[in-house]
CSV table of N, CA and C in Angstrom, one decimal:
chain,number,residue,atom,x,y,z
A,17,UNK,N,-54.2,21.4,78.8
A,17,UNK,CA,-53.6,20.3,78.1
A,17,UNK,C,-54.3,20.2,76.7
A,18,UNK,N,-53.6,20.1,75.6
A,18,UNK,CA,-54.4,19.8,74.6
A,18,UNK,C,-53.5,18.5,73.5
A,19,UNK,N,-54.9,18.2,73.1
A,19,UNK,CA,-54.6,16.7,72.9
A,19,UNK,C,-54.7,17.0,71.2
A,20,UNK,N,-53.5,15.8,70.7
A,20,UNK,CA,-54.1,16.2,69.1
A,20,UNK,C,-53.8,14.7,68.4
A,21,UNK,N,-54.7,14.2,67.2
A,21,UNK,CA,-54.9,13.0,67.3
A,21,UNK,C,-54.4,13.1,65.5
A,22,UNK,N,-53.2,12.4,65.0
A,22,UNK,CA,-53.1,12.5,63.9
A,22,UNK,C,-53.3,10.9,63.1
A,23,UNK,N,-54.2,10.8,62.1
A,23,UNK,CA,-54.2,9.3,61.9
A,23,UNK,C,-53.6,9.3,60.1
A,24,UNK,N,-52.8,8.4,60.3
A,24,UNK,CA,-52.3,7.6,58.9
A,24,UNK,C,-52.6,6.7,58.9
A,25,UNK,N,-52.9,5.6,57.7
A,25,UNK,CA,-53.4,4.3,56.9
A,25,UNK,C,-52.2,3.3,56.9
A,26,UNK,N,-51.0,4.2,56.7
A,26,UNK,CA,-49.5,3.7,56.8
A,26,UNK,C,-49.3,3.1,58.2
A,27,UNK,N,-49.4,3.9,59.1
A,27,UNK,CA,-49.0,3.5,60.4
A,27,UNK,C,-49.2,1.9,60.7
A,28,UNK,N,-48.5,1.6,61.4
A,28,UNK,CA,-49.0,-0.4,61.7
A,28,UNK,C,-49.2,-0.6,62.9
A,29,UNK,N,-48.4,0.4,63.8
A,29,UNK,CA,-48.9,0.4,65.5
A,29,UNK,C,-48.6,2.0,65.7
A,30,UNK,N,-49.8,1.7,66.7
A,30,UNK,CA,-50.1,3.4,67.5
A,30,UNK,C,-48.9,3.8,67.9
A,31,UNK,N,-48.5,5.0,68.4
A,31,UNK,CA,-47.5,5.6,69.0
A,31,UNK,C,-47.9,6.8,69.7
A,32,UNK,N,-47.2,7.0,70.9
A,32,UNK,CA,-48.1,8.1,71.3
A,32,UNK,C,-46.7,9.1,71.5
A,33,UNK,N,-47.2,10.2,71.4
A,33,UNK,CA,-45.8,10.9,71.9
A,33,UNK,C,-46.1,12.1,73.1
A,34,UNK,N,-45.2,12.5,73.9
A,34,UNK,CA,-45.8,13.4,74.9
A,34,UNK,C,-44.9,14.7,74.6
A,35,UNK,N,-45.6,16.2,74.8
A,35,UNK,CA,-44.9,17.1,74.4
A,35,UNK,C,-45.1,17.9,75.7
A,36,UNK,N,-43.9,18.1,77.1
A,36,UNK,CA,-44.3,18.9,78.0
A,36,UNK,C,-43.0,19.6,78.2
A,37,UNK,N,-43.4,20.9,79.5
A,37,UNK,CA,-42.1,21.6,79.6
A,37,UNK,C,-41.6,20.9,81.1
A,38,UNK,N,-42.8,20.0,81.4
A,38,UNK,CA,-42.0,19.0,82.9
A,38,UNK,C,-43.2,18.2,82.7
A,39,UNK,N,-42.6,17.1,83.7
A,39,UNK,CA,-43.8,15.5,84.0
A,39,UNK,C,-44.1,16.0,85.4
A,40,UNK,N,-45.1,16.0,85.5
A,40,UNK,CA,-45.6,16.3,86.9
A,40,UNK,C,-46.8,15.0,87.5
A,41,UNK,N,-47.4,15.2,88.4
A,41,UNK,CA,-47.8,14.1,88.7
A,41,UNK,C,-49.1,13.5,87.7
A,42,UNK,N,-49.6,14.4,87.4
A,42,UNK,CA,-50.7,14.4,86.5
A,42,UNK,C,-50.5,13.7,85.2
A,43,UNK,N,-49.6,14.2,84.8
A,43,UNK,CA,-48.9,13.4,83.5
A,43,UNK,C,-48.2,12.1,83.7
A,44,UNK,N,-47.5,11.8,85.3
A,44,UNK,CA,-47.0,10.2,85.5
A,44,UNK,C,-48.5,9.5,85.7
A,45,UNK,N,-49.7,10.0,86.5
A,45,UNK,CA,-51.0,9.3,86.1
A,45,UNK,C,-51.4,8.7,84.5
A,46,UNK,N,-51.3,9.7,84.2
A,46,UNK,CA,-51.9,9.6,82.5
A,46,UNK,C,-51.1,8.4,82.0
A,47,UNK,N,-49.0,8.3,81.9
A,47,UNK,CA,-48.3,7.9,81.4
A,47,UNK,C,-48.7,6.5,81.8
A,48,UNK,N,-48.8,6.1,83.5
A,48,UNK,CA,-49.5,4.9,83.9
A,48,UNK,C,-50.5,4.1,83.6
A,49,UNK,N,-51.6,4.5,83.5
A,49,UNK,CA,-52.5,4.6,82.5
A,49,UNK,C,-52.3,3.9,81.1
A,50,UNK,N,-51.7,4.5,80.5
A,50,UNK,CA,-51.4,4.3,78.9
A,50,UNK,C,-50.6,2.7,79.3
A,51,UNK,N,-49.6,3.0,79.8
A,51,UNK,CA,-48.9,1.9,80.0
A,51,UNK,C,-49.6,0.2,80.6
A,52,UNK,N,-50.4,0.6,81.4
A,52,UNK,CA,-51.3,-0.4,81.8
A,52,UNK,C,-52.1,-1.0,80.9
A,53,UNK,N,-52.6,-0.9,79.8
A,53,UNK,CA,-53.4,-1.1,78.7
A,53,UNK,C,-53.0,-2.7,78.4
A,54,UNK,N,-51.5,-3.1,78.5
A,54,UNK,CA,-51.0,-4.3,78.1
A,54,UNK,C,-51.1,-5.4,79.6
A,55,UNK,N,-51.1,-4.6,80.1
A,55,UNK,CA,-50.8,-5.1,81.4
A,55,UNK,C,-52.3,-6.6,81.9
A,56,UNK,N,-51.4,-7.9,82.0
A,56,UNK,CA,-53.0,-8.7,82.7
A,56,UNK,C,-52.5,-9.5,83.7
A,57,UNK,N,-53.5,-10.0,84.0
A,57,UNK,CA,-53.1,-11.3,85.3
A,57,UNK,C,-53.7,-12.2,84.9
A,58,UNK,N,-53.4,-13.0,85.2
A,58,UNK,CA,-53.7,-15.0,85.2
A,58,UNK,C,-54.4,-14.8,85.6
A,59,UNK,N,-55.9,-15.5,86.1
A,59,UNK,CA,-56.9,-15.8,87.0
A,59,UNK,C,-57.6,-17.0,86.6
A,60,UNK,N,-58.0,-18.2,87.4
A,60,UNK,CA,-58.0,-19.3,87.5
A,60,UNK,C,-59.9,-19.6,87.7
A,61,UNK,N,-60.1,-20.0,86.7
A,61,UNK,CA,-61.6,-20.8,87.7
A,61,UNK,C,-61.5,-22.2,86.6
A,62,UNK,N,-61.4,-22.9,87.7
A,62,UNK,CA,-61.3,-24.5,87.7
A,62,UNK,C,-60.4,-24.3,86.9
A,63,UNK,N,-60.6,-25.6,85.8
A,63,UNK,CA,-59.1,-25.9,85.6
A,63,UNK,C,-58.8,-25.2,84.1
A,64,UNK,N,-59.4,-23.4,84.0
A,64,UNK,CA,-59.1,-23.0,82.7
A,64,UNK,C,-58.5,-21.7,83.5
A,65,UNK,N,-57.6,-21.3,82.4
A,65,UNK,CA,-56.7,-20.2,82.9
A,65,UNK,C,-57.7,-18.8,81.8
A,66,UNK,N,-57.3,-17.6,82.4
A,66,UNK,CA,-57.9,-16.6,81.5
A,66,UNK,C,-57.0,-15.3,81.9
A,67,UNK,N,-56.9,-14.3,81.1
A,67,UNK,CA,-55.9,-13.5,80.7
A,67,UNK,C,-57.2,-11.8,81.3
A,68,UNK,N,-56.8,-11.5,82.1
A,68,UNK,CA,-57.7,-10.1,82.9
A,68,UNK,C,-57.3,-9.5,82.1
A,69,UNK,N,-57.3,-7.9,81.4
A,69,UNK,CA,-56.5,-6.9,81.8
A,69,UNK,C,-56.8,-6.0,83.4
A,70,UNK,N,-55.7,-5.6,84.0
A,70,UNK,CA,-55.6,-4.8,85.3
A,70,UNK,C,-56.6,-3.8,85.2
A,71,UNK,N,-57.2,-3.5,84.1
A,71,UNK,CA,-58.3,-2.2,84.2
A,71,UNK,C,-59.4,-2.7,84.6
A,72,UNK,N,-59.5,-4.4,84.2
A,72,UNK,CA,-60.9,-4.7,84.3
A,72,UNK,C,-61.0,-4.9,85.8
A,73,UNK,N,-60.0,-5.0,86.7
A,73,UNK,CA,-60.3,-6.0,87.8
A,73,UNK,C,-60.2,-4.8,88.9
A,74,UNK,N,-61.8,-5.0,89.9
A,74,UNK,CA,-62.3,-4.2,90.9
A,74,UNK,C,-61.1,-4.1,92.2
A,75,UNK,N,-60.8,-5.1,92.8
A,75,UNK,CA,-59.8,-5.7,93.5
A,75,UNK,C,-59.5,-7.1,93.7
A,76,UNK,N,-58.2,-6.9,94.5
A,76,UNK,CA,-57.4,-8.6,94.9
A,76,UNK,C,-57.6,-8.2,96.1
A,77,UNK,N,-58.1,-10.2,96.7
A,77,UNK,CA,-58.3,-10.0,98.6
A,77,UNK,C,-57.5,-11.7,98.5
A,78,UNK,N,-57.2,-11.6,99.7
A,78,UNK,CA,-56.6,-12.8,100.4
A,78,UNK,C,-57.4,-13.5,100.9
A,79,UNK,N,-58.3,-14.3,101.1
A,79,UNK,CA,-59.0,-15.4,101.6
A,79,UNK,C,-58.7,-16.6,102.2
A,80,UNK,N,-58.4,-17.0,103.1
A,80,UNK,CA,-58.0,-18.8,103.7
A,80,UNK,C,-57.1,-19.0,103.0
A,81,UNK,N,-55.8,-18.5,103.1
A,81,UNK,CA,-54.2,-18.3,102.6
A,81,UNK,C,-54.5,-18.3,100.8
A,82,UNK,N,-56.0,-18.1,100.6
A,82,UNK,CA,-55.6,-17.8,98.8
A,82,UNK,C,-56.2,-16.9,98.2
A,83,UNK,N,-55.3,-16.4,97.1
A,83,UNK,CA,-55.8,-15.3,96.7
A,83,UNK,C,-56.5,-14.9,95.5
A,84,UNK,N,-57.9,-14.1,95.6
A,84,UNK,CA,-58.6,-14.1,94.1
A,84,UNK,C,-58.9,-12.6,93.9
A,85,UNK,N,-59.4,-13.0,92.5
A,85,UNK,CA,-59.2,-11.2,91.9
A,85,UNK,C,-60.8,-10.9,91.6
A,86,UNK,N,-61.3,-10.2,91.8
A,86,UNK,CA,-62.8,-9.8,91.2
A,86,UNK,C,-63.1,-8.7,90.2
A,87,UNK,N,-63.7,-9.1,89.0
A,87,UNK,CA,-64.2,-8.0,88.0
A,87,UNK,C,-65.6,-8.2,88.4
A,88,UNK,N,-66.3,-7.1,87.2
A,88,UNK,CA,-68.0,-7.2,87.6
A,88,UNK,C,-68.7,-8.2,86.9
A,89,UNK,N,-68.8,-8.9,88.1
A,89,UNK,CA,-69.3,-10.1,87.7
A,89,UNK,C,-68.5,-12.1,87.7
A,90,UNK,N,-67.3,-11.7,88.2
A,90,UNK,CA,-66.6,-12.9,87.8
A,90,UNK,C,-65.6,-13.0,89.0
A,91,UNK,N,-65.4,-14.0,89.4
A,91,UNK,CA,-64.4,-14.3,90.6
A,91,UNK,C,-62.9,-15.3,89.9
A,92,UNK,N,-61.8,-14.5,90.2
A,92,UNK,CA,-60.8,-15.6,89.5
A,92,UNK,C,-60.0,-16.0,90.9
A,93,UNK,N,-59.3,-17.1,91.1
A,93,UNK,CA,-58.1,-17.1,91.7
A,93,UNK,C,-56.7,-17.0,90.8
A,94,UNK,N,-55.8,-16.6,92.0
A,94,UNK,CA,-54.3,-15.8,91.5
A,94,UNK,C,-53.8,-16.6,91.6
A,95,UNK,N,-52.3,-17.0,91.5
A,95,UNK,CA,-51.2,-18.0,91.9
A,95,UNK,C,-50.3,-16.8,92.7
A,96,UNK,N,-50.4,-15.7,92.3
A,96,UNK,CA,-49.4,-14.8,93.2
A,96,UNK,C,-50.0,-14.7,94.2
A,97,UNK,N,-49.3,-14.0,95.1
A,97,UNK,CA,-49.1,-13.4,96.6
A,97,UNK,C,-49.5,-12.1,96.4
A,98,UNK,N,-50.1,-12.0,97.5
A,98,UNK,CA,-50.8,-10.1,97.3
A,98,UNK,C,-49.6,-9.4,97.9
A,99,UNK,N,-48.1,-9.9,98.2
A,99,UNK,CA,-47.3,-8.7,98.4
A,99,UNK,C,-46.7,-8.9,96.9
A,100,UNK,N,-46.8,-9.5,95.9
A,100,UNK,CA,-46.0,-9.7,94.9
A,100,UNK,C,-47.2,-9.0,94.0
A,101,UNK,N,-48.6,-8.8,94.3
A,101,UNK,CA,-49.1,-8.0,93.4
A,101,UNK,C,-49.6,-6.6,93.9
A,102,UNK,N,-49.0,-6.7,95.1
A,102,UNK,CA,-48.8,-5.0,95.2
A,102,UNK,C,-47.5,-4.4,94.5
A,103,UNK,N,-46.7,-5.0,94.7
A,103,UNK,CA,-45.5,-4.4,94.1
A,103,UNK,C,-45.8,-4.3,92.3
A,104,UNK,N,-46.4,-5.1,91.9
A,104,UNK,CA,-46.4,-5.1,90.6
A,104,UNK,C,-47.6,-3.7,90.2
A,105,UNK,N,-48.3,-3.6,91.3
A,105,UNK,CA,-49.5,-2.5,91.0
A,105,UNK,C,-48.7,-1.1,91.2
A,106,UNK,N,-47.7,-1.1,92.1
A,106,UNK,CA,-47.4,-0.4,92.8
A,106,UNK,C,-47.9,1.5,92.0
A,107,UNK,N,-47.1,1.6,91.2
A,107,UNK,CA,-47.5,2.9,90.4
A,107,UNK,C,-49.1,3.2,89.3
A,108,UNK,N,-49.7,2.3,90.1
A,108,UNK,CA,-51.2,2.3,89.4
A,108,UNK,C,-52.2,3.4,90.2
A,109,UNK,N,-53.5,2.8,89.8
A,109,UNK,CA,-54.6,3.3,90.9
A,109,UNK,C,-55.3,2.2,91.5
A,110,UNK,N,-54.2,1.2,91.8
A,110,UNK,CA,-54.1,0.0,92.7
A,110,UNK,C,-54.2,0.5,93.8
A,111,UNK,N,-54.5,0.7,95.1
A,111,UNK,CA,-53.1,0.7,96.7
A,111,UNK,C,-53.9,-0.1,97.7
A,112,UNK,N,-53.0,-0.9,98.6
A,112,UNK,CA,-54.0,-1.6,99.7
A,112,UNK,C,-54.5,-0.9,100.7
A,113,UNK,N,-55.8,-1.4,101.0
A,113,UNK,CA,-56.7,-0.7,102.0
A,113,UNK,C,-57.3,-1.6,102.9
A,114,UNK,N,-56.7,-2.8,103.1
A,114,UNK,CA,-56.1,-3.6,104.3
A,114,UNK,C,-55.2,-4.4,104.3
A,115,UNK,N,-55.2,-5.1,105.6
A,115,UNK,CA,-54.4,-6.5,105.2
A,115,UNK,C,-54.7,-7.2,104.5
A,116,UNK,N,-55.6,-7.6,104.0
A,116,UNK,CA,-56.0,-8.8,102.9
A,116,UNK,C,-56.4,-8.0,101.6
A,117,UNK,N,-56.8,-6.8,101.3
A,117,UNK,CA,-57.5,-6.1,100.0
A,117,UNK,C,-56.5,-4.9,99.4
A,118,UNK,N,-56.2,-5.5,97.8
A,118,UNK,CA,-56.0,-4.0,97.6
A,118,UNK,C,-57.1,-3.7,96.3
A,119,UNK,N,-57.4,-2.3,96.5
A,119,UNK,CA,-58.6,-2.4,95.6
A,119,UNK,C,-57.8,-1.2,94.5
A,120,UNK,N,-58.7,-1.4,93.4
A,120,UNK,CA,-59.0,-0.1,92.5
A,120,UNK,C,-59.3,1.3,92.4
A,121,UNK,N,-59.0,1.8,92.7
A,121,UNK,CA,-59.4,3.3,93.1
A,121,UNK,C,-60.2,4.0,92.1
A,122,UNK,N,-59.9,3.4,90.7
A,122,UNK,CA,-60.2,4.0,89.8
A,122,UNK,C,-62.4,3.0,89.8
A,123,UNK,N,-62.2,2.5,90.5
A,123,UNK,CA,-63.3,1.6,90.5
A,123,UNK,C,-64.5,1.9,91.4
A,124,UNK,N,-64.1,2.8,92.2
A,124,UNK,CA,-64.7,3.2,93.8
A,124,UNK,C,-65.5,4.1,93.1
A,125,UNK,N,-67.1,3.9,93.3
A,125,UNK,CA,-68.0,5.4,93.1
A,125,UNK,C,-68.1,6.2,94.1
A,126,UNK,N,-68.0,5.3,95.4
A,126,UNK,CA,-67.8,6.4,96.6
A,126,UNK,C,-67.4,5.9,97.9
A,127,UNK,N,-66.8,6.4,98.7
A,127,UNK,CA,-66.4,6.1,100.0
A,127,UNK,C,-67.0,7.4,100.7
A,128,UNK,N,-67.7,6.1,102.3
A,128,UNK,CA,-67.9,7.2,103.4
A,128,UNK,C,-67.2,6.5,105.0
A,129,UNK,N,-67.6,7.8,106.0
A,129,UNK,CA,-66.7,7.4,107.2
A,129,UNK,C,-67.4,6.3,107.8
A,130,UNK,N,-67.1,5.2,108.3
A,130,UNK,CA,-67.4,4.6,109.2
A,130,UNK,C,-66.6,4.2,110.6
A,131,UNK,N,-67.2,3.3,111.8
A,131,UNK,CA,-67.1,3.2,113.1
A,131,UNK,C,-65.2,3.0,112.6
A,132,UNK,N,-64.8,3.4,113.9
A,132,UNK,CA,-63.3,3.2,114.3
A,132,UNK,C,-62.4,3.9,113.7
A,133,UNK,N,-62.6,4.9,112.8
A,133,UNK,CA,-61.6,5.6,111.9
A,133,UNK,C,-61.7,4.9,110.7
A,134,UNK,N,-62.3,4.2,110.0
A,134,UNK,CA,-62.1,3.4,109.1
A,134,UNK,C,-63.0,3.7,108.1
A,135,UNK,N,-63.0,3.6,107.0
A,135,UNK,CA,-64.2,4.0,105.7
A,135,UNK,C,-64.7,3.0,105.1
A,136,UNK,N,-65.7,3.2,104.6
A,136,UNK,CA,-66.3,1.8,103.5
A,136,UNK,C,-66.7,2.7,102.4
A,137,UNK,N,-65.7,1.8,101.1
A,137,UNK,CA,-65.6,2.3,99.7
A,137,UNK,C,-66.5,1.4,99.0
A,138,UNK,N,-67.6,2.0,98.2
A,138,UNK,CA,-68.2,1.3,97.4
A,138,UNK,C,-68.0,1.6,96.1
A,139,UNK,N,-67.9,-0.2,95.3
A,139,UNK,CA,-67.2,-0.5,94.0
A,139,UNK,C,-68.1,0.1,93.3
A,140,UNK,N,-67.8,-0.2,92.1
A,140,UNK,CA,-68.6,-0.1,90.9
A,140,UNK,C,-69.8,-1.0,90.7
A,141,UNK,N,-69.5,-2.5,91.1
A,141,UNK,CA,-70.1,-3.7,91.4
A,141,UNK,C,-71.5,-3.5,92.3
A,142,UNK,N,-71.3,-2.2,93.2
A,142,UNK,CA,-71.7,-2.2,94.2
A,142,UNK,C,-71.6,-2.6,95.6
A,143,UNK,N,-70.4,-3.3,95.6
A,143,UNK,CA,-69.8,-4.4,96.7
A,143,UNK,C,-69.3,-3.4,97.8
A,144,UNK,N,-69.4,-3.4,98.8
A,144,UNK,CA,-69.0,-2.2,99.9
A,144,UNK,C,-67.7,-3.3,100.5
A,145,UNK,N,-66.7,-2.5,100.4
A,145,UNK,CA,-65.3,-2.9,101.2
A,145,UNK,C,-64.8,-1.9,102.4
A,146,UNK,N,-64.4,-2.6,103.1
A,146,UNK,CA,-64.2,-2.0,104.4
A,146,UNK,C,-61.8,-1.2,104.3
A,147,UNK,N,-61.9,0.2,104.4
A,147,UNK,CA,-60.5,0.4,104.5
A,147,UNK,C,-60.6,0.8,105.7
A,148,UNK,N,-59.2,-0.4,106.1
A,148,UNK,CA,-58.9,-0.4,107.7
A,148,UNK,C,-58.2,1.1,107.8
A,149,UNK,N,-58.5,1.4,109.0
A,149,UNK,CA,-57.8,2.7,109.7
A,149,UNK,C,-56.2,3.1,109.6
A,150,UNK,N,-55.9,2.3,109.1
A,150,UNK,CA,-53.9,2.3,109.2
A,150,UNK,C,-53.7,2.6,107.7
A,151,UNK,N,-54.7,2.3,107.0
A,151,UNK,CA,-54.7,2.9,105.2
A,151,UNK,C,-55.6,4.0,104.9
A,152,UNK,N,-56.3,4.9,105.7
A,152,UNK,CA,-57.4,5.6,105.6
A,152,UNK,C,-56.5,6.9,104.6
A,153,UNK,N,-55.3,7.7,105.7
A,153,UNK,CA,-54.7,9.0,105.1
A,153,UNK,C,-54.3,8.7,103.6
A,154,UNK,N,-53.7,7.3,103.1
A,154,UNK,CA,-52.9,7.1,102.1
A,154,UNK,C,-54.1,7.1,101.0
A,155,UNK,N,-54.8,6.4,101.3
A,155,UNK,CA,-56.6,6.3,100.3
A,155,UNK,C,-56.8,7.8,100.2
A,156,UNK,N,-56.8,8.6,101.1
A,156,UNK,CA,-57.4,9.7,101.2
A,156,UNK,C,-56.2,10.8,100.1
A,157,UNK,N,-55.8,10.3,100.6
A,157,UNK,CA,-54.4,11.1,99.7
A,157,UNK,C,-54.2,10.9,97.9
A,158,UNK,N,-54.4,9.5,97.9
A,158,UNK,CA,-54.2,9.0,96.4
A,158,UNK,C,-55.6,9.6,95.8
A,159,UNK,N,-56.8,9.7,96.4
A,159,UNK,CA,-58.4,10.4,96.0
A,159,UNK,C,-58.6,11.6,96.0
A,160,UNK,N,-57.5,12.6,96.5
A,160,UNK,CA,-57.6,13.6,96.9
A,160,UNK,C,-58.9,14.4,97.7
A,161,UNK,N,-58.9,13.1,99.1
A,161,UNK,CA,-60.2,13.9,99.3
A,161,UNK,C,-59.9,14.7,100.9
């Protein structure tokens, strides 16, 4: 792949352009990516609102019917539903890795096996999360491990 970076004074917004002989999966990563940059969520502590972007945030879990999002360092609550923010992640490096968590993939320094078929992935944070056994092949698949 080679990348080439042309800058003008004129220009007023970036533009990117892509030059391939096909999109393959590598390039819909990248394209997602780029795309995500605008991308935020609401997140709630007390009674001030604040604007994430999706890059910053480690994962969303479900807690006692509500839902909060975690960067390093900061805990927000959601107003959405974790099936309404999986669908919205859907083509990221989002995917859920239980019933209550979908995490960042792009966030994970490492995941090992643990008891039951199940793995524990540790964030960037350091925070160890547990992926239930019924999401192990799909995690394993999206990490290519």
């Amino acid at each position: 792949m080679k990348i080439i970076i042309e800058t003008d004074k004129n220009i007023k917004e970036t533009e990117i352009h892509i030059k391939c002989s096909h999109v393959d999966d590598d390039l819909k990563e990248i394209i997602s990516s780029l795309s995500l940059e605008d991308l935020k969520f609401a997140g709630y502590i007390e009674d001030e609102t604040y604007f994430i972007p999706l890059n910053d945030i480690l994962y969303f879990e479900a807690v006692d019917s509500k839902i909060f999002f975690y960067t390093n360092g900061k805990t927000y609550e959601s107003a959405l539903k974790l099936y309404k923010i999986e669908e919205t992640t859907k083509s990221t490096s989002f995917a859920r890795i239980s019933k209550t968590t979908i995490a960042n993939l792009r966030k994970m320094t490492s995941i090992k096996k643990a008891e039951n078929s199940r793995l524990i992935a540790t964030m960037v944070s350091g925070e160890k999360l547990i992926v239930s056994r019924q999401y192990v092949s799909e995690i394993k698949r999206k990490l290519g491990v």
